[in-house]
């Protein structure tokens, strides 16, 4: 009965089936240095640019929430087709060149073995640890997707309520606790004024912060402000303390402490940094397994920015083979 059911699901929609078949150390025998090769690249970058942690966290989130964690976010648009990258919420995603560098080093060590989707996952984990966050084991074995459409990008917006945002997280199999935890990633990184301008006149923002941010946002085209105004580069629980002081920058961040459903979680994380760190590690592993491709689904891209088929076509056109 069960087997029959599974077979039917596979036949109907083979690419969207969630198969929890990721394993810690998936590359132990095929590319034993895979994780240390990625870590090296992240360490080098972090030394000169600690904002890489925020960049990778956001990239990982956007990747996993659109067609699953399949590196579809990395695909460059072509003249014929706009990829996820060119959807508005993704325009400010950064860190693509770090993924390219890790991929180049991995291809040199073990060609066509380590997926771009796993590179994003491992690099994000390493960057979080470097910024003072938890260092957790991530299961690997993801394969890279064969589709990336601008029109598929449907992410929660910064002006969502907690219940609206929860709908989007629930659709990916994540709970309210997962969502409150994952939004703790806003303990690092920045937001452009255009994403929070409406909050500057809100009675739910600390007037001192509103005054500061109004000044910041009053000049230039679309400046940025830190999402965690206290410890902006440290991966800690200060985001939750800031939110409890009405110093959340995005509307959704502030709503976490105003909405009755999420407020107790916020105050628990604000009081207890260790509980937040453990919860974050668990939630990241969960987010990292959304709709993954495993086994023989998808492919292992040689260049994270293009599907293999397209790379071969371009190479033939250039007379490379
Ligand atoms: C309801 C869910 C979420 C909403 C509405 C949201 C919204 C936003 C917005 C509007 C920005 C500013 C982007 C910019 O101005 O360039 C941002 C930045 C950021 N988000 Fe989220 N986010 C959500 C969940 C998450 C999750 C789950 C993560 C990771 C686990 C995450 C990590 C980040 C990080 C690290 C930044 C800073 C990026 C940087 O400095 O480059 N966010 N988010
Ligand atoms: C890979 O090695 C690590 C560390 O020895 C171990 O914990 C893990 O289970 C191994 N994974 C596989 C798939 O062999
Ligand atoms: C800022 O963070 C530090 C270090 O975690 C903490 O001790 C302090 O209370 C925080 N300040 C505010 C205003 O939240
Ligand atoms: C917040 C935002 O910019 N949303 C846009 C994201 O991209 C989609 C698809 O391109 C647009 O329809 C949204 O308006």
mmCIF file of C-alpha atoms and ligand atoms in Angstrom:
data_model
loop_
_atom_site.group_PDB
_atom_site.id
_atom_site.type_symbol
_atom_site.label_atom_id
_atom_site.label_comp_id
_atom_site.label_asym_id
_atom_site.label_seq_id
_atom_site.Cartn_x
_atom_site.Cartn_y
_atom_site.Cartn_z
ATOM 1 C CA UNK A 1 0.000 0.000 0.000
ATOM 2 C CA UNK A 2 2.642 2.456 1.048
ATOM 3 C CA UNK A 3 4.944 1.431 -1.763
ATOM 4 C CA UNK A 4 2.182 1.779 -4.310
ATOM 5 C CA UNK A 5 1.445 5.254 -3.044
ATOM 6 C CA UNK A 6 5.084 6.332 -3.287
ATOM 7 C CA UNK A 7 5.363 4.968 -6.810
ATOM 8 C CA UNK A 8 2.301 6.956 -7.877
ATOM 9 C CA UNK A 9 3.695 10.181 -6.458
ATOM 10 C CA UNK A 10 7.011 9.618 -8.210
ATOM 11 C CA UNK A 11 5.303 9.053 -11.523
ATOM 12 C CA UNK A 12 3.094 12.100 -11.231
ATOM 13 C CA UNK A 13 5.760 14.613 -10.295
ATOM 14 C CA UNK A 14 9.273 13.233 -10.021
ATOM 15 C CA UNK A 15 11.046 16.553 -9.490
ATOM 16 C CA UNK A 16 8.946 17.937 -6.667
ATOM 17 C CA UNK A 17 9.057 14.898 -4.399
ATOM 18 C CA UNK A 18 10.922 15.535 -1.177
ATOM 19 C CA UNK A 19 13.297 12.674 -0.586
ATOM 20 C CA UNK A 20 15.150 13.058 2.668
ATOM 21 C CA UNK A 21 18.175 11.280 1.291
ATOM 22 C CA UNK A 22 20.857 13.771 2.223
ATOM 23 C CA UNK A 23 23.724 12.503 4.380
ATOM 24 C CA UNK A 24 26.382 14.150 6.510
ATOM 25 C CA UNK A 25 29.681 13.470 4.763
ATOM 26 C CA UNK A 26 28.122 12.575 1.400
ATOM 27 C CA UNK A 27 31.464 13.364 -0.285
ATOM 28 C CA UNK A 28 33.632 11.389 2.204
ATOM 29 C CA UNK A 29 34.838 8.987 -0.460
ATOM 30 C CA UNK A 30 34.200 10.845 -3.740
ATOM 31 C CA UNK A 31 35.741 14.169 -2.706
ATOM 32 C CA UNK A 32 37.166 13.903 0.799
ATOM 33 C CA UNK A 33 38.340 17.517 0.898
ATOM 34 C CA UNK A 34 35.098 18.987 -0.421
ATOM 35 C CA UNK A 35 34.084 20.687 2.803
ATOM 36 C CA UNK A 36 37.567 21.971 3.633
ATOM 37 C CA UNK A 37 37.973 23.383 0.107
ATOM 38 C CA UNK A 38 34.791 25.400 0.567
ATOM 39 C CA UNK A 39 35.753 26.435 4.099
ATOM 40 C CA UNK A 40 39.093 27.788 2.871
ATOM 41 C CA UNK A 41 37.413 30.056 0.322
ATOM 42 C CA UNK A 42 34.901 31.314 2.902
ATOM 43 C CA UNK A 43 37.638 31.961 5.488
ATOM 44 C CA UNK A 44 39.704 33.975 3.024
ATOM 45 C CA UNK A 45 36.744 36.095 2.050
ATOM 46 C CA UNK A 46 35.479 36.593 5.613
ATOM 47 C CA UNK A 47 38.858 37.974 6.670
ATOM 48 C CA UNK A 48 38.449 40.999 4.385
ATOM 49 C CA UNK A 49 34.656 41.059 4.074
ATOM 50 C CA UNK A 50 32.630 39.875 7.091
ATOM 51 C CA UNK A 51 29.443 40.923 5.302
ATOM 52 C CA UNK A 52 29.764 37.690 3.322
ATOM 53 C CA UNK A 53 27.866 35.891 6.110
ATOM 54 C CA UNK A 54 24.750 37.963 5.454
ATOM 55 C CA UNK A 55 25.128 37.577 1.703
ATOM 56 C CA UNK A 56 25.302 33.773 1.861
ATOM 57 C CA UNK A 57 22.468 33.417 4.360
ATOM 58 C CA UNK A 58 20.149 35.369 2.125
ATOM 59 C CA UNK A 59 21.292 33.499 -0.988
ATOM 60 C CA UNK A 60 20.614 30.150 0.722
ATOM 61 C CA UNK A 61 17.145 31.268 1.835
ATOM 62 C CA UNK A 62 16.196 32.535 -1.629
ATOM 63 C CA UNK A 63 17.546 29.399 -3.257
ATOM 64 C CA UNK A 64 15.636 27.017 -0.966
ATOM 65 C CA UNK A 65 12.338 28.915 -1.141
ATOM 66 C CA UNK A 66 12.172 28.893 -4.947
ATOM 67 C CA UNK A 67 11.996 25.367 -6.436
ATOM 68 C CA UNK A 68 13.917 23.961 -3.451
ATOM 69 C CA UNK A 69 17.637 24.072 -2.560
ATOM 70 C CA UNK A 70 18.855 23.313 -6.089
ATOM 71 C CA UNK A 71 21.121 26.283 -6.900
ATOM 72 C CA UNK A 72 18.513 27.603 -9.338
ATOM 73 C CA UNK A 73 19.292 31.065 -7.954
ATOM 74 C CA UNK A 74 22.812 30.896 -9.429
ATOM 75 C CA UNK A 75 21.778 30.570 -13.078
ATOM 76 C CA UNK A 76 22.555 33.625 -15.186
ATOM 77 C CA UNK A 77 19.822 34.948 -17.448
ATOM 78 C CA UNK A 78 20.305 34.509 -21.176
ATOM 79 C CA UNK A 79 19.014 36.712 -23.963
ATOM 80 C CA UNK A 80 16.198 34.259 -24.414
ATOM 81 C CA UNK A 81 15.227 33.824 -20.794
ATOM 82 C CA UNK A 82 15.245 35.645 -17.440
ATOM 83 C CA UNK A 83 16.324 33.476 -14.505
ATOM 84 C CA UNK A 84 15.481 33.754 -10.781
ATOM 85 C CA UNK A 85 18.411 36.076 -10.293
ATOM 86 C CA UNK A 86 16.621 38.819 -12.189
ATOM 87 C CA UNK A 87 13.473 38.807 -10.054
ATOM 88 C CA UNK A 88 13.235 41.939 -7.917
ATOM 89 C CA UNK A 89 13.734 40.403 -4.455
ATOM 90 C CA UNK A 90 16.857 38.715 -5.748
ATOM 91 C CA UNK A 91 18.440 41.760 -7.323
ATOM 92 C CA UNK A 92 20.355 42.546 -4.141
ATOM 93 C CA UNK A 93 21.480 38.984 -3.425
ATOM 94 C CA UNK A 94 25.297 38.943 -3.270
ATOM 95 C CA UNK A 95 28.115 36.426 -3.052
ATOM 96 C CA UNK A 96 27.863 34.732 -6.448
ATOM 97 C CA UNK A 97 31.596 35.148 -7.094
ATOM 98 C CA UNK A 98 32.438 33.292 -3.873
ATOM 99 C CA UNK A 99 30.415 30.309 -5.088
ATOM 100 C CA UNK A 100 32.260 30.511 -8.445
ATOM 101 C CA UNK A 101 35.620 30.440 -6.689
ATOM 102 C CA UNK A 102 34.693 27.447 -4.529
ATOM 103 C CA UNK A 103 33.350 25.657 -7.623
ATOM 104 C CA UNK A 104 36.550 26.306 -9.559
ATOM 105 C CA UNK A 105 38.644 24.835 -6.748
ATOM 106 C CA UNK A 106 36.326 21.851 -6.390
ATOM 107 C CA UNK A 107 36.340 21.121 -10.125
ATOM 108 C CA UNK A 108 40.146 21.097 -9.988
ATOM 109 C CA UNK A 109 40.146 18.615 -7.085
ATOM 110 C CA UNK A 110 37.195 16.405 -8.046
ATOM 111 C CA UNK A 111 35.533 17.236 -11.376
ATOM 112 C CA UNK A 112 31.743 16.995 -11.739
ATOM 113 C CA UNK A 113 31.276 15.730 -8.190
ATOM 114 C CA UNK A 114 30.162 18.451 -5.779
ATOM 115 C CA UNK A 115 26.903 20.239 -6.539
ATOM 116 C CA UNK A 116 26.496 23.995 -6.524
ATOM 117 C CA UNK A 117 23.507 23.521 -4.193
ATOM 118 C CA UNK A 118 25.788 21.832 -1.637
ATOM 119 C CA UNK A 119 28.399 24.575 -2.053
ATOM 120 C CA UNK A 120 25.813 27.202 -1.052
ATOM 121 C CA UNK A 121 24.792 25.094 1.955
ATOM 122 C CA UNK A 122 28.336 24.394 3.192
ATOM 123 C CA UNK A 123 29.569 27.946 2.573
ATOM 124 C CA UNK A 124 26.612 29.411 4.456
ATOM 125 C CA UNK A 125 27.233 27.116 7.424
ATOM 126 C CA UNK A 126 30.928 28.084 7.516
ATOM 127 C CA UNK A 127 30.218 31.800 7.255
ATOM 128 C CA UNK A 128 27.724 31.639 10.122
ATOM 129 C CA UNK A 129 30.296 29.916 12.349
ATOM 130 C CA UNK A 130 32.944 32.525 11.463
ATOM 131 C CA UNK A 131 30.576 35.320 12.501
ATOM 132 C CA UNK A 132 30.088 33.767 15.946
ATOM 133 C CA UNK A 133 27.106 31.548 15.170
ATOM 134 C CA UNK A 134 26.731 27.799 15.650
ATOM 135 C CA UNK A 135 28.977 25.364 13.777
ATOM 136 C CA UNK A 136 26.689 22.531 12.776
ATOM 137 C CA UNK A 137 26.966 19.457 10.552
ATOM 138 C CA UNK A 138 25.107 19.803 7.266
ATOM 139 C CA UNK A 139 23.800 16.822 5.348
ATOM 140 C CA UNK A 140 24.866 16.932 1.684
ATOM 141 C CA UNK A 141 24.071 15.119 -1.553
ATOM 142 C CA UNK A 142 21.910 17.767 -3.209
ATOM 143 C CA UNK A 143 21.879 17.883 -7.007
ATOM 144 C CA UNK A 144 21.598 20.991 -9.152
ATOM 145 C CA UNK A 145 18.286 21.923 -10.762
ATOM 146 C CA UNK A 146 17.564 22.175 -14.456
ATOM 147 C CA UNK A 147 15.122 25.070 -14.272
ATOM 148 C CA UNK A 148 15.402 28.728 -13.212
ATOM 149 C CA UNK A 149 12.539 31.086 -14.054
ATOM 150 C CA UNK A 150 12.159 34.659 -12.978
ATOM 151 C CA UNK A 151 8.402 34.134 -12.774
ATOM 152 C CA UNK A 152 8.779 31.340 -10.187
ATOM 153 C CA UNK A 153 10.134 33.747 -7.572
ATOM 154 C CA UNK A 154 7.430 34.191 -4.957
ATOM 155 C CA UNK A 155 9.070 35.102 -1.666
ATOM 156 C CA UNK A 156 7.491 36.577 1.467
ATOM 157 C CA UNK A 157 7.679 40.381 1.498
ATOM 158 C CA UNK A 158 9.042 42.625 4.259
ATOM 159 C CA UNK A 159 5.616 44.166 4.903
ATOM 160 C CA UNK A 160 3.948 40.795 5.509
ATOM 161 C CA UNK A 161 2.227 40.035 8.814
ATOM 162 C CA UNK A 162 3.413 37.067 10.876
ATOM 163 C CA UNK A 163 0.491 34.962 9.682
ATOM 164 C CA UNK A 164 1.084 35.862 6.021
ATOM 165 C CA UNK A 165 4.763 35.004 6.329
ATOM 166 C CA UNK A 166 3.875 31.787 8.136
ATOM 167 C CA UNK A 167 1.738 30.708 5.175
ATOM 168 C CA UNK A 168 4.802 30.956 2.995
ATOM 169 C CA UNK A 169 6.976 29.022 5.475
ATOM 170 C CA UNK A 170 4.296 26.376 6.108
ATOM 171 C CA UNK A 171 4.089 25.754 2.390
ATOM 172 C CA UNK A 172 7.754 24.696 2.613
ATOM 173 C CA UNK A 173 7.160 22.429 5.607
ATOM 174 C CA UNK A 174 8.525 24.888 8.161
ATOM 175 C CA UNK A 175 6.856 25.754 11.476
ATOM 176 C CA UNK A 176 6.310 29.067 13.251
ATOM 177 C CA UNK A 177 9.246 28.225 15.500
ATOM 178 C CA UNK A 178 11.414 27.588 12.422
ATOM 179 C CA UNK A 179 10.342 30.923 10.950
ATOM 180 C CA UNK A 180 10.989 32.957 14.104
ATOM 181 C CA UNK A 181 14.358 31.223 14.383
ATOM 182 C CA UNK A 182 15.368 31.712 10.746
ATOM 183 C CA UNK A 183 14.442 35.379 10.801
ATOM 184 C CA UNK A 184 17.136 35.589 13.483
ATOM 185 C CA UNK A 185 19.478 35.605 10.473
ATOM 186 C CA UNK A 186 18.607 39.306 10.393
ATOM 187 C CA UNK A 187 21.146 39.576 13.230
ATOM 188 C CA UNK A 188 23.606 40.270 10.388
ATOM 189 C CA UNK A 189 23.342 42.227 7.175
ATOM 190 C CA UNK A 190 21.583 45.244 5.806
ATOM 191 C CA UNK A 191 18.344 46.338 4.189
ATOM 192 C CA UNK A 192 17.824 49.048 1.603
ATOM 193 C CA UNK A 193 15.651 51.939 2.744
ATOM 194 C CA UNK A 194 13.085 51.103 0.079
ATOM 195 C CA UNK A 195 12.256 47.930 2.054
ATOM 196 C CA UNK A 196 11.478 49.723 5.340
ATOM 197 C CA UNK A 197 10.655 53.346 4.509
ATOM 198 C CA UNK A 198 7.013 52.794 5.460
ATOM 199 C CA UNK A 199 8.128 51.847 8.971
ATOM 200 C CA UNK A 200 9.840 55.164 9.673
ATOM 201 C CA UNK A 201 6.514 56.823 10.470
ATOM 202 C CA UNK A 202 5.140 53.853 12.406
ATOM 203 C CA UNK A 203 4.354 54.233 16.128
ATOM 204 C CA UNK A 204 5.854 50.769 16.598
ATOM 205 C CA UNK A 205 9.385 52.027 15.886
ATOM 206 C CA UNK A 206 11.543 53.472 18.677
ATOM 207 C CA UNK A 207 11.518 57.246 17.890
ATOM 208 C CA UNK A 208 15.281 57.499 18.339
ATOM 209 C CA UNK A 209 15.838 54.786 15.732
ATOM 210 C CA UNK A 210 13.235 56.326 13.420
ATOM 211 C CA UNK A 211 15.104 59.637 13.601
ATOM 212 C CA UNK A 212 18.459 57.991 12.863
ATOM 213 C CA UNK A 213 17.126 55.942 9.971
ATOM 214 C CA UNK A 214 15.221 58.895 8.508
ATOM 215 C CA UNK A 215 18.508 60.719 8.300
ATOM 216 C CA UNK A 216 20.269 57.723 6.739
ATOM 217 C CA UNK A 217 17.487 57.264 4.210
ATOM 218 C CA UNK A 218 17.202 60.942 3.354
ATOM 219 C CA UNK A 219 20.292 61.037 1.190
ATOM 220 C CA UNK A 220 21.510 59.193 -1.876
ATOM 221 C CA UNK A 221 19.379 56.938 -4.050
ATOM 222 C CA UNK A 222 18.574 53.946 -1.850
ATOM 223 C CA UNK A 223 21.003 53.629 1.076
ATOM 224 C CA UNK A 224 21.146 50.713 3.500
ATOM 225 C CA UNK A 225 20.878 50.292 7.263
ATOM 226 C CA UNK A 226 21.901 47.389 9.502
ATOM 227 C CA UNK A 227 19.085 44.981 10.325
ATOM 228 C CA UNK A 228 20.549 44.490 13.832
ATOM 229 C CA UNK A 229 21.422 47.938 15.086
ATOM 230 C CA UNK A 230 23.419 46.678 18.072
ATOM 231 C CA UNK A 231 25.864 43.950 16.997
ATOM 232 C CA UNK A 232 25.571 44.246 13.221
ATOM 233 C CA UNK A 233 28.291 41.780 12.183
ATOM 234 C CA UNK A 234 27.965 39.265 15.013
ATOM 235 C CA UNK A 235 25.806 36.193 14.662
ATOM 236 C CA UNK A 236 24.136 36.374 18.070
ATOM 237 C CA UNK A 237 20.680 36.825 19.616
ATOM 238 C CA UNK A 238 20.808 40.631 19.752
ATOM 239 C CA UNK A 239 18.321 40.821 16.873
ATOM 240 C CA UNK A 240 15.632 39.581 19.275
ATOM 241 C CA UNK A 241 16.644 42.066 21.976
ATOM 242 C CA UNK A 242 16.489 44.888 19.434
ATOM 243 C CA UNK A 243 13.050 43.811 18.292
ATOM 244 C CA UNK A 244 11.842 43.794 21.904
ATOM 245 C CA UNK A 245 13.072 47.399 22.176
ATOM 246 C CA UNK A 246 10.968 48.332 19.093
ATOM 247 C CA UNK A 247 14.150 48.568 17.098
ATOM 248 C CA UNK A 248 13.255 46.076 14.398
ATOM 249 C CA UNK A 249 14.103 47.597 11.023
ATOM 250 C CA UNK A 250 11.768 45.613 8.753
ATOM 251 C CA UNK A 251 8.041 45.484 9.465
ATOM 252 C CA UNK A 252 8.091 41.665 9.591
ATOM 253 C CA UNK A 253 10.960 41.709 12.112
ATOM 254 C CA UNK A 254 9.064 44.033 14.430
ATOM 255 C CA UNK A 255 5.878 42.018 14.059
ATOM 256 C CA UNK A 256 7.634 38.999 15.564
ATOM 257 C CA UNK A 257 7.520 40.622 19.008
ATOM 258 C CA UNK A 258 4.119 42.276 18.524
ATOM 259 C CA UNK A 259 2.204 39.228 17.320
ATOM 260 C CA UNK A 260 0.947 37.083 20.192
ATOM 261 C CA UNK A 261 1.839 33.856 18.398
ATOM 262 C CA UNK A 262 5.547 34.628 18.031
ATOM 263 C CA UNK A 263 6.226 36.997 20.967
ATOM 264 C CA UNK A 264 7.051 34.224 23.500
ATOM 265 C CA UNK A 265 9.657 32.750 21.133
ATOM 266 C CA UNK A 266 11.228 36.164 20.649
ATOM 267 C CA UNK A 267 11.590 36.766 24.358
ATOM 268 C CA UNK A 268 12.937 33.267 24.916
ATOM 269 C CA UNK A 269 15.633 33.750 22.237
ATOM 270 C CA UNK A 270 16.373 37.263 23.533
ATOM 271 C CA UNK A 271 17.031 35.867 27.017
ATOM 272 C CA UNK A 272 18.852 32.748 25.965
ATOM 273 C CA UNK A 273 21.504 33.000 23.268
ATOM 274 C CA UNK A 274 22.477 29.318 23.470
ATOM 275 C CA UNK A 275 18.896 28.187 22.875
ATOM 276 C CA UNK A 276 18.727 30.436 19.806
ATOM 277 C CA UNK A 277 21.992 29.089 18.395
ATOM 278 C CA UNK A 278 20.874 25.469 18.752
ATOM 279 C CA UNK A 279 17.469 26.254 17.309
ATOM 280 C CA UNK A 280 19.101 28.074 14.397
ATOM 281 C CA UNK A 281 21.328 25.119 13.531
ATOM 282 C CA UNK A 282 18.306 22.790 13.507
ATOM 283 C CA UNK A 283 16.186 25.164 11.434
ATOM 284 C CA UNK A 284 18.963 25.669 8.874
ATOM 285 C CA UNK A 285 19.297 21.920 8.340
ATOM 286 C CA UNK A 286 15.536 21.815 7.848
ATOM 287 C CA UNK A 287 15.506 24.768 5.434
ATOM 288 C CA UNK A 288 18.435 23.179 3.604
ATOM 289 C CA UNK A 289 16.405 20.074 2.833
ATOM 290 C CA UNK A 290 13.420 21.783 1.178
ATOM 291 C CA UNK A 291 12.500 20.002 -2.073
ATOM 292 C CA UNK A 292 16.047 18.802 -2.704
ATOM 293 C CA UNK A 293 16.989 16.827 -5.791
ATOM 294 C CA UNK A 294 18.949 13.665 -4.995
ATOM 295 C CA UNK A 295 20.111 10.454 -6.626
ATOM 296 C CA UNK A 296 20.044 10.828 -10.384
ATOM 297 C CA UNK A 297 17.690 13.809 -10.496
ATOM 298 C CA UNK A 298 19.068 17.084 -11.782
ATOM 299 C CA UNK A 299 22.803 17.263 -12.484
ATOM 300 C CA UNK A 300 26.156 18.325 -11.055
ATOM 301 C CA UNK A 301 26.834 21.604 -12.811
ATOM 302 C CA UNK A 302 30.393 22.275 -13.929
ATOM 303 C CA UNK A 303 29.769 26.017 -13.864
ATOM 304 C CA UNK A 304 27.262 27.148 -11.260
ATOM 305 C CA UNK A 305 25.926 29.928 -13.516
ATOM 306 C CA UNK A 306 24.739 27.746 -16.410
ATOM 307 C CA UNK A 307 23.059 24.394 -17.008
ATOM 308 C CA UNK A 308 25.541 21.828 -18.361
ATOM 309 C CA UNK A 309 23.629 21.468 -21.615
ATOM 310 C CA UNK A 310 23.962 25.176 -22.333
ATOM 311 C CA UNK A 311 27.659 25.175 -21.449
ATOM 312 C CA UNK A 312 28.291 22.369 -23.925
ATOM 313 C CA UNK A 313 26.348 24.190 -26.628
ATOM 314 C CA UNK A 314 28.366 27.363 -26.061
ATOM 315 C CA UNK A 315 31.637 25.437 -26.054
ATOM 316 C CA UNK A 316 30.730 23.780 -29.369
ATOM 317 C CA UNK A 317 29.891 27.170 -30.836
ATOM 318 C CA UNK A 318 33.335 28.377 -29.826
ATOM 319 C CA UNK A 319 34.911 25.277 -31.337
ATOM 320 C CA UNK A 320 36.170 23.975 -27.987
ATOM 321 C CA UNK A 321 34.678 20.545 -28.684
HETATM 322 C C1 LIG B 1 9.483 36.402 6.117
HETATM 323 C C2 LIG B 1 10.702 36.132 5.738
HETATM 324 C C3 LIG B 1 11.718 37.146 5.285
HETATM 325 C C4 LIG B 1 11.554 38.390 4.760
HETATM 326 C C5 LIG B 1 10.256 39.105 4.448
HETATM 327 C C6 LIG B 1 12.873 38.926 4.517
HETATM 328 C C7 LIG B 1 13.119 40.158 3.962
HETATM 329 C C8 LIG B 1 14.362 40.712 3.782
HETATM 330 C C9 LIG B 1 14.623 41.987 3.172
HETATM 331 C C10 LIG B 1 13.581 42.900 2.583
HETATM 332 C C11 LIG B 1 15.963 42.204 3.232
HETATM 333 C C12 LIG B 1 16.726 43.418 2.709
HETATM 334 C C13 LIG B 1 17.275 43.141 1.338
HETATM 335 C C14 LIG B 1 17.991 44.334 0.761
HETATM 336 O O1 LIG B 1 17.671 45.457 1.059
HETATM 337 O O2 LIG B 1 18.911 44.131 -0.055
HETATM 338 C C15 LIG B 1 16.548 41.059 3.869
HETATM 339 C C16 LIG B 1 17.897 40.901 4.106
HETATM 340 C C17 LIG B 1 18.435 39.767 4.641
HETATM 341 N N1 LIG B 1 17.785 38.580 4.906
HETATM 342 FE FE1 LIG B 1 15.795 38.332 4.994
HETATM 343 N N2 LIG B 1 13.797 38.028 4.921
HETATM 344 C C18 LIG B 1 13.145 36.920 5.392
HETATM 345 C C19 LIG B 1 13.714 35.752 5.860
HETATM 346 C C20 LIG B 1 15.058 35.507 5.869
HETATM 347 C C21 LIG B 1 15.651 34.219 6.154
HETATM 348 C C22 LIG B 1 14.872 32.934 6.435
HETATM 349 C C23 LIG B 1 16.999 34.387 6.089
HETATM 350 C C24 LIG B 1 18.098 33.365 6.276
HETATM 351 C C25 LIG B 1 17.997 32.290 7.011
HETATM 352 C C26 LIG B 1 17.244 35.785 5.790
HETATM 353 C C27 LIG B 1 18.475 36.382 5.730
HETATM 354 C C28 LIG B 1 18.701 37.705 5.392
HETATM 355 C C29 LIG B 1 19.990 38.344 5.504
HETATM 356 C C30 LIG B 1 21.246 37.733 6.084
HETATM 357 C C31 LIG B 1 19.832 39.640 5.004
HETATM 358 C C32 LIG B 1 20.930 40.701 4.833
HETATM 359 C C33 LIG B 1 21.512 40.549 3.430
HETATM 360 C C34 LIG B 1 22.721 41.428 3.133
HETATM 361 O O3 LIG B 1 23.229 42.119 4.014
HETATM 362 O O4 LIG B 1 23.174 41.388 1.984
HETATM 363 N N3 LIG B 1 16.044 36.423 5.654
HETATM 364 N N4 LIG B 1 15.561 40.149 4.192
HETATM 365 C C1 LIG B 2 31.686 10.730 6.693
HETATM 366 O O1 LIG B 2 32.636 10.856 7.730
HETATM 367 C C2 LIG B 2 32.127 11.468 8.916
HETATM 368 C C3 LIG B 2 33.267 11.681 9.875
HETATM 369 O O2 LIG B 2 34.065 10.554 9.998
HETATM 370 C C4 LIG B 2 31.004 10.596 9.487
HETATM 371 O O3 LIG B 2 30.442 11.206 10.639
HETATM 372 C C5 LIG B 2 29.913 10.413 8.439
HETATM 373 O O4 LIG B 2 28.911 9.554 8.902
HETATM 374 C C6 LIG B 2 30.487 9.878 7.131
HETATM 375 N N1 LIG B 2 29.436 9.898 6.134
HETATM 376 C C7 LIG B 2 29.311 8.979 5.178
HETATM 377 C C8 LIG B 2 28.135 9.151 4.261
HETATM 378 O O5 LIG B 2 30.099 8.099 4.995
HETATM 379 C C1 LIG B 3 24.080 45.177 22.756
HETATM 380 O O1 LIG B 3 24.764 43.944 22.757
HETATM 381 C C2 LIG B 3 25.584 43.735 23.883
HETATM 382 C C3 LIG B 3 26.459 42.522 23.625
HETATM 383 O O2 LIG B 3 25.691 41.384 23.351
HETATM 384 C C4 LIG B 3 24.686 43.638 25.124
HETATM 385 O O3 LIG B 3 25.448 43.373 26.271
HETATM 386 C C5 LIG B 3 23.923 44.954 25.261
HETATM 387 O O4 LIG B 3 23.013 44.857 26.320
HETATM 388 C C6 LIG B 3 23.175 45.288 23.976
HETATM 389 N N1 LIG B 3 22.640 46.650 24.048
HETATM 390 C C7 LIG B 3 21.374 46.921 23.788
HETATM 391 C C8 LIG B 3 20.975 48.352 23.875
HETATM 392 O O5 LIG B 3 20.572 46.067 23.467
HETATM 393 C C1 LIG B 4 9.228 42.893 -3.364
HETATM 394 C C2 LIG B 4 9.411 42.743 -4.838
HETATM 395 O O1 LIG B 4 10.237 43.413 -5.412
HETATM 396 N N1 LIG B 4 8.636 41.842 -5.450
HETATM 397 C C3 LIG B 4 8.745 41.523 -6.875
HETATM 398 C C4 LIG B 4 9.583 40.279 -7.035
HETATM 399 O O2 LIG B 4 9.683 39.821 -8.315
HETATM 400 C C5 LIG B 4 8.438 39.425 -8.818
HETATM 401 C C6 LIG B 4 8.661 38.710 -10.135
HETATM 402 O O3 LIG B 4 9.591 39.399 -10.930
HETATM 403 C C7 LIG B 4 7.552 40.692 -8.915
HETATM 404 O O4 LIG B 4 6.284 40.347 -9.410
HETATM 405 C C8 LIG B 4 7.390 41.289 -7.502
HETATM 406 O O5 LIG B 4 6.707 42.504 -7.537
#
